[in-house]
């Protein structure tokens, strides 16, 4: 006799776990299956020799989105983890040796920007006014429901002016050009496209709302590393009654002609009237529920960028380093041209997270845990230690030289990401936001059979911790409406 649940979640990334919590909190019986040994998906960490690295998300924005999930489960984010609001939030560096520190207060940041580049502070505050309008409008329209077609978005708009407010017709690079006089500030604004694995010259200016999100709602860290957030999500899911199964691979979504009937887990059938696939849509429609038209549509969308991460165990302390750091390239256009042409950028922008600056438990006494990341094409390439050495050499030219103080390093490339998470080409964020119609071309949250729903970075609204959590909210609200409890 097969097991039966109201809902089965396939994949234990953040979207899958938060969907499971929401369903269980609504009184549904839920099972979650994850093929890896740990839940959390890309919200992962690595420990070695007393060093801890967040190897996926290293920044928490919009913590209220996750707090909402915990509230439904009878707890709160603050009760489950120790949250730290970072100040400074970021430190930015340019090849001309200029640097500016963004604070946890817009006026303080504007003052720092005026010292860095006269006039930039006023331009920043003016841009924040626009970015807040984008966010407030997007929150009640773009992020409020599914995006089956432009009509579904228009129905949530109060007036035609809402479409102008979200600034979707312009590219982010174009908006940066008009908003800032200093080329370095244009580069700063363009970086927000990379939060969804996208290209500033192709992504909509809507993504600039992230500037307001960080400025107004903060850049947050979870003490103990973001792995502590993963542990909290798993803990809350289990307290809600979710049956969690790790090291168990779902091989098929079973259906009739019209609706899902459950899944097969290594040959065993588990019945359910709802299935939530927290997996890349390409894997869903190629392997779990083969569907030629849906697969063709998925393969016609543009993947997000991948990346090369280098974990470095560094002895000693480094001056001028913040928790979050960015060393910009000399030429952002050329950097993304290289990526569009399938090349690792010759002069990449480097993101560096050194969480031991805030949390000494993340490294042995007197040491630092350096996580470095560059954007690369999604192409499943394998990289070795020589790429890590090249990146440290490049960092030494434009920033601090940590080579002589490195005890060891590890390199994670697109192939590793693709293998662990079944992300085609190692695309970190699933589907990119490149192009004016990208939002409408993402695989639909609703699957081709009644009762099948997609959550995660390849569906609406996209990749990153807040967005995959929103996808779980949208999917579960649809599902609970489609499948009322009897």
Coordinates of C-alpha atoms in Angstrom, one line a residue, residues 95-450:
X95 CA 40.9 50.2 -9.9
X96 CA 42.0 53.8 -9.4
X97 CA 42.3 53.1 -5.7
X98 CA 39.2 55.0 -4.8
X99 CA 36.8 53.5 -2.3
X100 CA 33.5 54.3 -0.6
X101 CA 31.7 52.7 2.3
X102 CA 27.9 52.3 2.3
X103 CA 26.3 52.7 5.7
X104 CA 23.1 51.4 7.2
X105 CA 21.5 54.9 6.9
X106 CA 20.9 56.6 3.5
X107 CA 22.0 60.1 4.7
X108 CA 25.2 58.8 6.1
X109 CA 25.9 57.0 2.9
X110 CA 25.1 60.2 0.9
X111 CA 27.6 62.1 3.0
X112 CA 30.3 59.4 2.3
X113 CA 29.4 59.6 -1.4
X114 CA 29.8 63.4 -1.5
X115 CA 33.3 63.0 0.0
X116 CA 34.0 60.3 -2.6
X117 CA 32.6 62.2 -5.5
X118 CA 31.1 65.6 -5.0
X119 CA 27.4 65.7 -6.1
X120 CA 27.0 61.9 -5.9
X121 CA 25.3 62.0 -2.5
X122 CA 22.4 64.1 -3.8
X123 CA 22.1 61.9 -6.9
X124 CA 22.0 58.9 -4.7
X125 CA 19.2 60.2 -2.5
X126 CA 17.3 61.2 -5.6
X127 CA 17.8 57.8 -7.1
X128 CA 16.6 56.2 -3.8
X129 CA 13.3 58.1 -4.2
X130 CA 12.8 56.5 -7.6
X131 CA 13.9 53.1 -6.3
X132 CA 11.5 53.2 -3.4
X133 CA 8.6 53.9 -5.9
X134 CA 9.8 50.9 -8.0
X135 CA 9.8 48.6 -4.9
X136 CA 6.5 49.8 -3.5
X137 CA 4.8 49.3 -6.9
X138 CA 6.5 46.0 -7.6
X139 CA 5.6 44.6 -4.2
X140 CA 1.9 45.0 -4.8
X141 CA 2.0 44.0 -8.5
X142 CA 5.0 42.0 -9.8
X143 CA 5.6 40.1 -6.5
X144 CA 2.0 39.7 -5.5
X145 CA 1.0 36.8 -7.8
X146 CA 1.7 34.6 -10.7
X147 CA 2.9 36.0 -14.1
X148 CA 1.1 33.9 -16.7
X149 CA 0.9 36.8 -19.1
X150 CA 1.1 40.6 -19.2
X151 CA -2.6 40.6 -18.5
X152 CA -2.0 39.0 -15.1
X153 CA 0.3 41.8 -14.1
X154 CA -2.0 44.5 -15.5
X155 CA -4.9 43.2 -13.4
X156 CA -2.9 44.0 -10.2
X157 CA -2.1 47.5 -11.3
X158 CA -4.1 50.5 -10.0
X159 CA -3.5 52.6 -13.1
X160 CA -1.3 52.7 -16.2
X161 CA 1.1 54.8 -14.3
X162 CA 2.1 51.8 -12.2
X163 CA 3.8 50.3 -15.3
X164 CA 5.9 53.5 -15.7
X165 CA 6.7 53.4 -12.0
X166 CA 8.3 50.0 -12.1
X167 CA 10.7 51.3 -14.8
X168 CA 10.6 48.1 -16.9
X169 CA 11.0 49.7 -20.3
X170 CA 14.5 51.0 -19.6
X171 CA 17.6 48.9 -19.1
X172 CA 19.4 49.2 -15.8
X173 CA 22.6 50.5 -17.5
X174 CA 20.6 53.2 -19.2
X175 CA 19.0 54.3 -16.0
X176 CA 22.4 54.4 -14.3
X177 CA 23.6 56.6 -17.1
X178 CA 20.9 59.1 -16.5
X179 CA 20.9 58.9 -12.7
X180 CA 24.6 59.4 -12.0
X181 CA 27.3 61.6 -13.4
X182 CA 30.2 59.6 -12.0
X183 CA 31.0 56.5 -14.0
X184 CA 31.8 54.7 -10.8
X185 CA 28.3 55.2 -9.5
X186 CA 26.9 53.9 -12.7
X187 CA 28.9 50.8 -12.2
X188 CA 27.6 50.5 -8.6
X189 CA 24.0 50.7 -9.8
X190 CA 24.6 48.2 -12.6
X191 CA 25.8 45.7 -10.1
X192 CA 22.2 45.0 -8.9
X193 CA 21.6 43.2 -12.1
X194 CA 24.0 40.5 -10.9
X195 CA 21.8 39.8 -7.9
X196 CA 19.7 37.8 -10.3
X197 CA 22.5 36.6 -12.5
X198 CA 21.7 39.2 -15.2
X199 CA 23.5 41.7 -17.4
X200 CA 23.1 45.5 -16.6
X201 CA 22.9 46.3 -20.3
X202 CA 20.0 43.9 -20.8
X203 CA 18.2 43.7 -17.5
X204 CA 15.3 46.0 -16.8
X205 CA 15.8 49.1 -14.6
X206 CA 13.3 47.6 -12.3
X207 CA 16.2 45.8 -10.6
X208 CA 17.4 49.1 -9.3
X209 CA 14.8 48.8 -6.5
X210 CA 17.3 46.6 -4.7
X211 CA 19.2 49.7 -3.9
X212 CA 16.2 50.9 -1.8
X213 CA 15.7 47.5 -0.3
X214 CA 19.2 47.5 1.0
X215 CA 19.2 51.1 2.1
X216 CA 15.8 51.0 3.9
X217 CA 15.4 47.4 5.1
X218 CA 19.1 46.7 5.8
X219 CA 21.8 44.2 4.9
X220 CA 21.6 41.3 7.4
X221 CA 23.8 38.5 8.6
X222 CA 22.8 35.5 10.7
X223 CA 25.3 34.9 13.5
X224 CA 26.9 31.5 13.0
X225 CA 26.7 32.0 9.2
X226 CA 23.7 31.7 6.9
X227 CA 23.9 28.0 7.4
X228 CA 22.1 28.8 10.7
X229 CA 19.2 30.1 8.7
X230 CA 19.1 26.8 6.8
X231 CA 19.1 24.9 10.1
X232 CA 16.2 27.1 11.4
X233 CA 14.1 26.5 8.3
X234 CA 14.6 22.7 8.6
X235 CA 13.8 22.9 12.3
X236 CA 10.6 24.8 11.8
X237 CA 9.5 22.5 9.0
X238 CA 9.9 19.5 11.2
X239 CA 8.1 21.1 14.1
X240 CA 5.2 21.8 11.7
X241 CA 5.0 18.1 10.9
X242 CA 6.7 18.0 7.5
X243 CA 8.1 14.5 6.8
X244 CA 11.6 15.2 5.7
X245 CA 13.5 12.6 3.6
X246 CA 17.1 13.3 2.7
X247 CA 19.2 11.1 0.4
X248 CA 16.0 10.1 -1.4
X249 CA 15.7 11.0 -5.1
X250 CA 12.4 11.6 -6.8
X251 CA 12.6 10.0 -10.3
X252 CA 9.1 10.8 -11.6
X253 CA 6.0 12.9 -11.1
X254 CA 3.1 10.6 -11.7
X255 CA -0.1 11.8 -13.4
X256 CA -3.3 11.0 -15.1
X257 CA -4.2 12.9 -18.2
X258 CA -5.4 15.8 -16.2
X259 CA -3.7 15.9 -12.8
X260 CA -0.8 14.7 -10.6
X261 CA -1.2 11.6 -8.5
X262 CA 2.1 11.7 -6.7
X263 CA 5.8 10.8 -7.2
X264 CA 8.0 7.9 -7.6
X265 CA 10.9 7.8 -5.2
X266 CA 13.5 5.3 -6.3
X267 CA 10.8 3.0 -7.6
X268 CA 8.3 3.4 -4.7
X269 CA 5.1 5.4 -5.4
X270 CA 4.1 8.1 -2.9
X271 CA 0.6 9.5 -3.6
X272 CA -0.4 13.1 -3.3
X273 CA -2.9 15.5 -4.9
X274 CA -0.3 18.3 -5.0
X275 CA 3.3 18.2 -6.1
X276 CA 5.7 21.2 -5.7
X277 CA 8.8 20.9 -7.8
X278 CA 11.7 22.9 -6.2
X279 CA 13.9 22.0 -9.0
X280 CA 15.1 23.6 -12.2
X281 CA 12.2 23.7 -14.7
X282 CA 14.5 22.0 -17.4
X283 CA 15.0 19.0 -15.1
X284 CA 11.3 18.9 -14.3
X285 CA 10.1 18.8 -17.9
X286 CA 13.0 16.7 -19.2
X287 CA 13.2 14.1 -16.5
X288 CA 10.4 14.2 -13.9
X289 CA 7.4 14.9 -16.1
X290 CA 8.6 14.9 -19.7
X291 CA 6.7 17.6 -21.6
X292 CA 8.0 18.5 -25.0
X293 CA 6.4 21.9 -25.3
X294 CA 7.2 23.1 -21.8
X295 CA 10.8 21.8 -22.2
X296 CA 11.2 23.7 -25.4
X297 CA 9.9 26.9 -23.8
X298 CA 12.3 26.5 -20.9
X299 CA 15.3 25.9 -23.1
X300 CA 14.3 29.1 -25.0
X301 CA 14.8 31.2 -21.9
X302 CA 18.1 32.7 -21.0
X303 CA 19.9 31.1 -18.1
X304 CA 21.4 33.3 -15.3
X305 CA 25.1 33.6 -15.0
X306 CA 27.1 31.0 -13.2
X307 CA 30.2 31.8 -11.1
X308 CA 33.5 30.8 -9.8
X309 CA 33.9 30.9 -6.0
X310 CA 37.2 30.7 -4.2
X311 CA 37.3 29.9 -0.5
X312 CA 40.5 31.1 1.1
X313 CA 41.7 30.4 4.7
X314 CA 43.7 33.6 5.4
X315 CA 46.1 34.1 8.3
X316 CA 46.2 37.5 10.0
X317 CA 43.9 40.5 9.6
X318 CA 43.5 42.7 6.5
X319 CA 43.1 46.5 6.8
X320 CA 40.1 48.3 5.2
X321 CA 38.1 45.1 4.8
X322 CA 34.3 45.0 5.6
X323 CA 32.0 42.0 5.9
X324 CA 30.9 42.6 2.2
X325 CA 33.3 44.0 -0.3
X326 CA 33.3 44.6 -4.1
X327 CA 36.4 45.3 -6.3
X328 CA 35.0 46.6 -9.6
X329 CA 36.5 45.8 -12.9
X330 CA 38.0 48.6 -15.1
X331 CA 35.4 48.1 -17.8
X332 CA 31.9 46.7 -16.9
X333 CA 30.8 46.6 -20.5
X334 CA 33.8 44.5 -21.5
X335 CA 33.3 42.2 -18.5
X336 CA 29.7 41.4 -19.5
X337 CA 30.6 41.2 -23.2
X338 CA 33.1 38.5 -22.3
X339 CA 30.3 36.7 -20.4
X340 CA 27.9 37.0 -23.3
X341 CA 30.6 35.5 -25.5
X342 CA 31.0 32.5 -23.3
X343 CA 34.3 33.6 -21.7
X344 CA 35.5 34.0 -18.2
X345 CA 36.0 37.8 -17.9
X346 CA 39.6 38.8 -18.3
X347 CA 39.1 41.6 -15.8
X348 CA 36.3 40.5 -13.5
X349 CA 34.5 42.3 -10.7
X350 CA 35.2 40.4 -7.5
X351 CA 32.8 40.1 -4.7
X352 CA 34.4 39.2 -1.3
X353 CA 32.6 38.2 1.8
X354 CA 34.7 38.0 5.0
X355 CA 32.1 37.2 7.6
X356 CA 34.7 36.8 10.3
X357 CA 34.9 40.6 10.4
X358 CA 31.4 40.5 12.1
X359 CA 31.5 37.0 13.5
X360 CA 34.8 35.7 14.9
X361 CA 33.5 32.2 15.2
X362 CA 33.8 31.8 11.4
X363 CA 37.6 31.6 11.5
X364 CA 40.3 30.6 14.0
X365 CA 41.6 33.3 16.2
X366 CA 43.6 35.9 14.2
X367 CA 42.4 34.5 10.8
X368 CA 39.8 35.4 8.2
X369 CA 37.5 33.4 6.0
X370 CA 37.6 34.9 2.5
X371 CA 34.8 33.9 0.1
X372 CA 35.5 35.4 -3.4
X373 CA 33.1 35.2 -6.3
X374 CA 33.1 36.3 -10.0
X375 CA 30.4 36.1 -12.6
X376 CA 31.0 33.6 -15.4
X377 CA 28.8 32.2 -18.2
X378 CA 26.5 29.3 -17.4
X379 CA 28.3 26.5 -19.4
X380 CA 29.1 23.6 -17.0
X381 CA 32.9 24.2 -17.3
X382 CA 35.2 22.5 -14.8
X383 CA 37.8 24.6 -13.1
X384 CA 40.8 23.7 -11.0
X385 CA 43.2 25.2 -8.5
X386 CA 44.9 27.3 -11.2
X387 CA 41.8 29.4 -11.6
X388 CA 41.8 30.1 -7.9
X389 CA 45.5 31.1 -8.1
X390 CA 44.7 33.4 -11.1
X391 CA 41.9 35.1 -9.2
X392 CA 44.1 35.7 -6.1
X393 CA 46.8 37.1 -8.5
X394 CA 44.2 39.4 -10.0
X395 CA 42.9 40.5 -6.6
X396 CA 46.5 41.4 -5.6
X397 CA 46.6 43.8 -8.5
X398 CA 43.4 45.7 -7.7
X399 CA 43.1 45.1 -3.9
X400 CA 44.7 43.3 -1.0
X401 CA 47.3 40.6 -1.6
X402 CA 46.5 37.6 0.6
X403 CA 48.5 35.1 -1.3
X404 CA 51.4 34.8 1.2
X405 CA 48.9 34.4 4.1
X406 CA 46.7 31.8 2.5
X407 CA 46.8 28.5 4.3
X408 CA 44.7 26.8 1.7
X409 CA 42.0 27.5 -0.9
X410 CA 39.2 25.6 -2.6
X411 CA 37.6 26.4 -5.9
X412 CA 33.9 25.9 -6.8
X413 CA 33.0 26.3 -10.5
X414 CA 30.0 26.0 -12.7
X415 CA 30.4 22.2 -13.1
X416 CA 30.3 21.7 -9.3
X417 CA 27.1 23.8 -9.1
X418 CA 25.5 22.0 -12.0
X419 CA 26.3 18.6 -10.5
X420 CA 25.1 19.3 -6.9
X421 CA 22.0 21.2 -7.7
X422 CA 21.0 20.0 -11.2
X423 CA 21.2 23.6 -12.4
X424 CA 21.9 23.5 -16.2
X425 CA 25.3 25.1 -16.9
X426 CA 25.7 25.8 -13.2
X427 CA 23.2 28.8 -13.5
X428 CA 23.2 30.1 -9.9
X429 CA 19.9 31.9 -10.1
X430 CA 18.0 29.8 -12.6
X431 CA 16.5 32.0 -15.3
X432 CA 18.0 35.5 -15.9
X433 CA 16.1 38.8 -16.0
X434 CA 17.7 39.8 -19.3
X435 CA 15.2 41.4 -21.7
X436 CA 12.0 43.4 -21.3
X437 CA 9.9 40.2 -21.6
X438 CA 12.0 38.0 -19.3
X439 CA 9.5 38.1 -16.5
X440 CA 6.8 36.7 -18.8
X441 CA 9.0 34.0 -20.3
X442 CA 9.9 32.4 -17.0
X443 CA 8.4 28.9 -16.6
X444 CA 5.0 29.3 -15.1
X445 CA 4.4 28.5 -11.5
X446 CA 1.5 26.3 -12.6
X447 CA 2.5 23.1 -14.3
X448 CA 0.8 21.4 -17.2
X449 CA -1.2 19.0 -14.9
X450 CA -3.6 20.1 -12.2

